[in-house]
Amino acid sequence: MSGTSGFIYRIADWLMKLAIVNLLWIFFTVAGLLLFGFYPAWIAVCRLISLWKDGKEPPIVKTFWSVYRQIFIKSNLVAFLGGVFVIILIVNLNIISFFEGFIFYFFSTSTVIVLIGFAVWMIIFGLAAAEKIKVSFTKESFIEPVKRMVLAPGKTLLLIVGIFAVYFLNGLIPGLLPVYSVSLIGFICVSLFTEGSELPA
């Protein structure tokens, strides 16, 4: 297909795929008792979208389940450590609320920036794990997302804007949540940070 009809077909094809992978994310998140399912499911989302953008058409459910199963335990260890860090930041925010003036604004703003930066790091770490279908606890694996963020600040900012845009879009149209929420964030993340990459099948 070429021209307008080809463009419409590609858009429709992507909309269908993103809806399916979003439903899979919800299903496997619930299957993992929410707390234990959301991060391995996120990595599986990134894997599928990366393969699609690389021109491959893997079996959707089989690929999702394969990635989810392979990285389930280690990805949950990362999510657990991340959760502890987030709790520390939230406690810090509560302590800061007792202060006033410059100290309050400086430390509260700094904490929020760190929280947003860490959330982006978790997202990109999941993408990097999806590319390798492997969660590593080496220094390089933890530094790699930081490098991607620092070396491409424009892309990092676009990802943050995209996340907030998806959040507000789902707030305006709640019916989109089951089909276009995490999958849209995954599409934005993969598009920004794996451009031109060659991913193994």
Coordinates of C-alpha atoms in Angstrom, one line a residue:
M1 CA 0.0 0.0 0.0
S2 CA 1.1 3.5 -0.7
G3 CA -0.1 7.0 -0.5
T4 CA -3.0 8.0 1.8
S5 CA -4.5 4.5 2.0
G6 CA -1.1 3.1 3.1
F7 CA -0.7 5.8 5.7
I8 CA -4.2 5.2 7.1
Y9 CA -3.5 1.4 7.2
R10 CA -0.2 1.9 9.1
I11 CA -2.0 4.2 11.6
A12 CA -4.8 1.7 12.1
D13 CA -2.3 -1.1 12.5
W14 CA -0.4 0.7 15.2
L15 CA -3.5 1.7 17.0
M16 CA -4.7 -1.9 17.1
K17 CA -1.2 -3.2 18.3
L18 CA -1.0 -0.5 21.0
A19 CA -4.5 -1.4 22.2
I20 CA -3.6 -5.1 22.4
V21 CA -0.3 -4.6 24.2
N22 CA -2.0 -2.2 26.7
L23 CA -4.6 -4.9 27.5
L24 CA -1.8 -7.4 27.9
W25 CA 0.0 -5.0 30.3
I26 CA -3.2 -4.8 32.4
F27 CA -3.8 -8.5 32.3
F28 CA -0.2 -9.5 33.3
T29 CA 0.0 -6.7 35.9
V30 CA -3.2 -8.1 37.5
A31 CA -1.8 -11.6 37.1
G32 CA 1.3 -10.5 39.0
L33 CA -0.9 -9.2 41.8
L34 CA -0.4 -5.6 40.6
L35 CA 2.7 -4.9 42.7
F36 CA 4.7 -7.7 41.2
G37 CA 3.3 -7.6 37.7
F38 CA 3.5 -4.0 36.5
Y39 CA 7.3 -3.6 35.9
P40 CA 8.0 -7.0 34.1
A41 CA 4.9 -6.2 32.1
W42 CA 6.3 -2.8 31.2
I43 CA 9.5 -4.4 30.0
A44 CA 7.5 -6.8 27.8
V45 CA 5.6 -3.8 26.4
C46 CA 8.8 -2.1 25.4
R47 CA 10.1 -5.4 23.9
L48 CA 7.1 -5.8 21.6
I49 CA 7.0 -2.2 20.5
S50 CA 10.7 -2.3 19.8
L51 CA 10.3 -5.3 17.6
W52 CA 7.4 -3.8 15.8
K53 CA 9.3 -0.6 15.1
D54 CA 12.2 -2.7 13.8
G55 CA 9.8 -4.2 11.2
K56 CA 9.3 -7.6 12.9
E57 CA 5.9 -9.2 13.5
P58 CA 6.4 -11.7 16.4
P59 CA 3.5 -13.6 17.9
I60 CA 2.2 -11.0 20.4
V61 CA 0.9 -13.0 23.4
K62 CA 3.7 -15.6 23.1
T63 CA 6.4 -12.9 23.0
F64 CA 4.9 -10.9 25.8
W65 CA 4.7 -14.0 28.1
S66 CA 8.2 -15.1 27.2
V67 CA 9.7 -11.8 28.1
Y68 CA 7.5 -11.4 31.2
R69 CA 8.5 -14.8 32.5
Q70 CA 12.2 -14.4 31.8
I71 CA 12.7 -11.2 33.6
F72 CA 10.0 -11.5 36.3
I73 CA 12.1 -12.0 39.4
K74 CA 15.0 -9.7 38.6
S75 CA 12.8 -6.9 37.3
N76 CA 10.8 -7.1 40.6
L77 CA 14.0 -6.7 42.5
V78 CA 14.7 -3.5 40.6
A79 CA 11.1 -2.3 41.2
F80 CA 11.4 -3.1 44.9
L81 CA 14.6 -1.1 45.3
G82 CA 12.9 1.7 43.3
G83 CA 9.9 1.6 45.5
V84 CA 12.1 1.9 48.6
F85 CA 13.8 5.0 47.1
V86 CA 10.4 6.6 46.2
I87 CA 9.1 6.0 49.7
I88 CA 12.3 7.7 51.1
L89 CA 11.6 10.7 48.8
I90 CA 8.0 10.9 49.8
V91 CA 8.9 10.8 53.5
N92 CA 11.5 13.5 52.8
L93 CA 8.7 15.6 51.2
N94 CA 6.6 15.2 54.3
I95 CA 9.5 16.3 56.5
I96 CA 10.2 19.3 54.3
S97 CA 6.5 20.4 54.7
F98 CA 7.4 21.5 58.3
F99 CA 9.8 24.1 56.9
E100 CA 8.9 27.5 55.4
G101 CA 10.4 30.0 53.0
F102 CA 13.4 29.4 50.9
I103 CA 14.3 26.1 52.6
F104 CA 10.9 24.7 51.9
Y105 CA 10.8 25.7 48.2
F106 CA 14.4 24.7 47.5
F107 CA 14.2 21.2 49.0
S108 CA 10.7 20.4 47.9
T109 CA 11.5 21.5 44.3
S110 CA 14.7 19.5 44.4
T111 CA 12.9 16.4 45.7
V112 CA 10.2 16.6 43.0
I113 CA 12.9 16.9 40.3
V114 CA 14.7 13.9 41.7
L115 CA 11.4 12.0 41.8
I116 CA 10.6 12.8 38.2
G117 CA 14.2 12.0 37.1
F118 CA 14.1 8.7 38.9
A119 CA 10.8 7.8 37.3
V120 CA 12.3 8.4 33.9
W121 CA 15.3 6.4 34.8
M122 CA 13.0 3.4 35.7
I123 CA 11.2 3.7 32.4
I124 CA 14.5 3.8 30.4
F125 CA 16.0 1.0 32.5
G126 CA 13.0 -1.1 31.5
L127 CA 13.6 -0.2 27.9
A128 CA 17.3 -1.2 28.1
A129 CA 16.3 -4.5 29.7
A130 CA 13.7 -5.1 27.0
E131 CA 16.4 -4.7 24.3
K132 CA 18.6 -7.4 25.9
I133 CA 15.7 -9.4 27.4
K134 CA 17.9 -9.4 30.5
V135 CA 17.9 -7.5 33.8
S136 CA 21.5 -7.0 35.0
F137 CA 22.7 -5.6 38.3
T138 CA 26.1 -4.4 37.0
K139 CA 27.3 -0.8 37.3
E140 CA 27.0 -0.4 33.5
S141 CA 23.3 -1.4 33.4
F142 CA 22.5 1.2 36.0
I143 CA 24.6 3.9 34.4
E144 CA 23.3 3.2 30.8
P145 CA 19.8 4.9 31.4
V146 CA 21.6 7.9 32.9
K147 CA 23.8 8.2 29.8
R148 CA 20.7 8.1 27.6
M149 CA 19.1 10.8 29.7
V150 CA 22.1 13.1 29.9
L151 CA 23.3 12.7 26.3
A152 CA 19.9 13.4 25.0
P153 CA 18.2 15.9 27.3
G154 CA 15.8 17.0 24.6
K155 CA 14.5 13.5 24.2
T156 CA 14.3 13.1 28.0
L157 CA 12.2 16.3 28.2
L158 CA 10.0 15.1 25.4
L159 CA 9.5 11.8 27.2
I160 CA 8.4 13.7 30.4
V161 CA 6.1 15.9 28.3
G162 CA 4.7 12.8 26.6
I163 CA 4.0 11.0 29.9
F164 CA 2.1 14.1 31.3
A165 CA 0.3 14.4 27.9
V166 CA -0.9 10.7 28.1
Y167 CA -1.9 11.3 31.8
F168 CA -4.0 14.4 30.9
L169 CA -5.5 12.7 27.8
N170 CA -6.6 9.7 29.9
G171 CA -8.0 12.2 32.4
L172 CA -10.0 13.9 29.7
I173 CA -11.2 10.6 28.1
P174 CA -11.2 7.9 30.8
G175 CA -12.3 5.3 28.3
L176 CA -8.8 5.4 26.7
L177 CA -7.1 4.1 29.9
P178 CA -7.6 0.3 29.1
V179 CA -6.3 0.6 25.6
Y180 CA -4.0 3.7 25.3
S181 CA -2.1 4.5 28.4
V182 CA 1.1 2.5 29.2
S183 CA 1.3 1.4 25.5
L184 CA 1.4 5.1 24.4
I185 CA 4.2 5.8 26.9
G186 CA 6.0 2.8 25.7
F187 CA 5.7 3.9 22.1
I188 CA 7.0 7.4 22.9
C189 CA 9.9 5.9 24.9
V190 CA 10.9 3.4 22.2
S191 CA 10.6 6.0 19.5
L192 CA 12.8 8.4 21.3
F193 CA 15.5 6.1 22.7
T194 CA 15.9 3.2 20.2
E195 CA 15.9 5.1 16.9
G196 CA 17.9 3.2 14.4
S197 CA 18.7 0.3 16.7
E198 CA 19.0 -3.2 15.5
L199 CA 17.2 -5.5 17.9
P200 CA 17.6 -9.3 18.0
A201 CA 14.5 -11.3 17.1

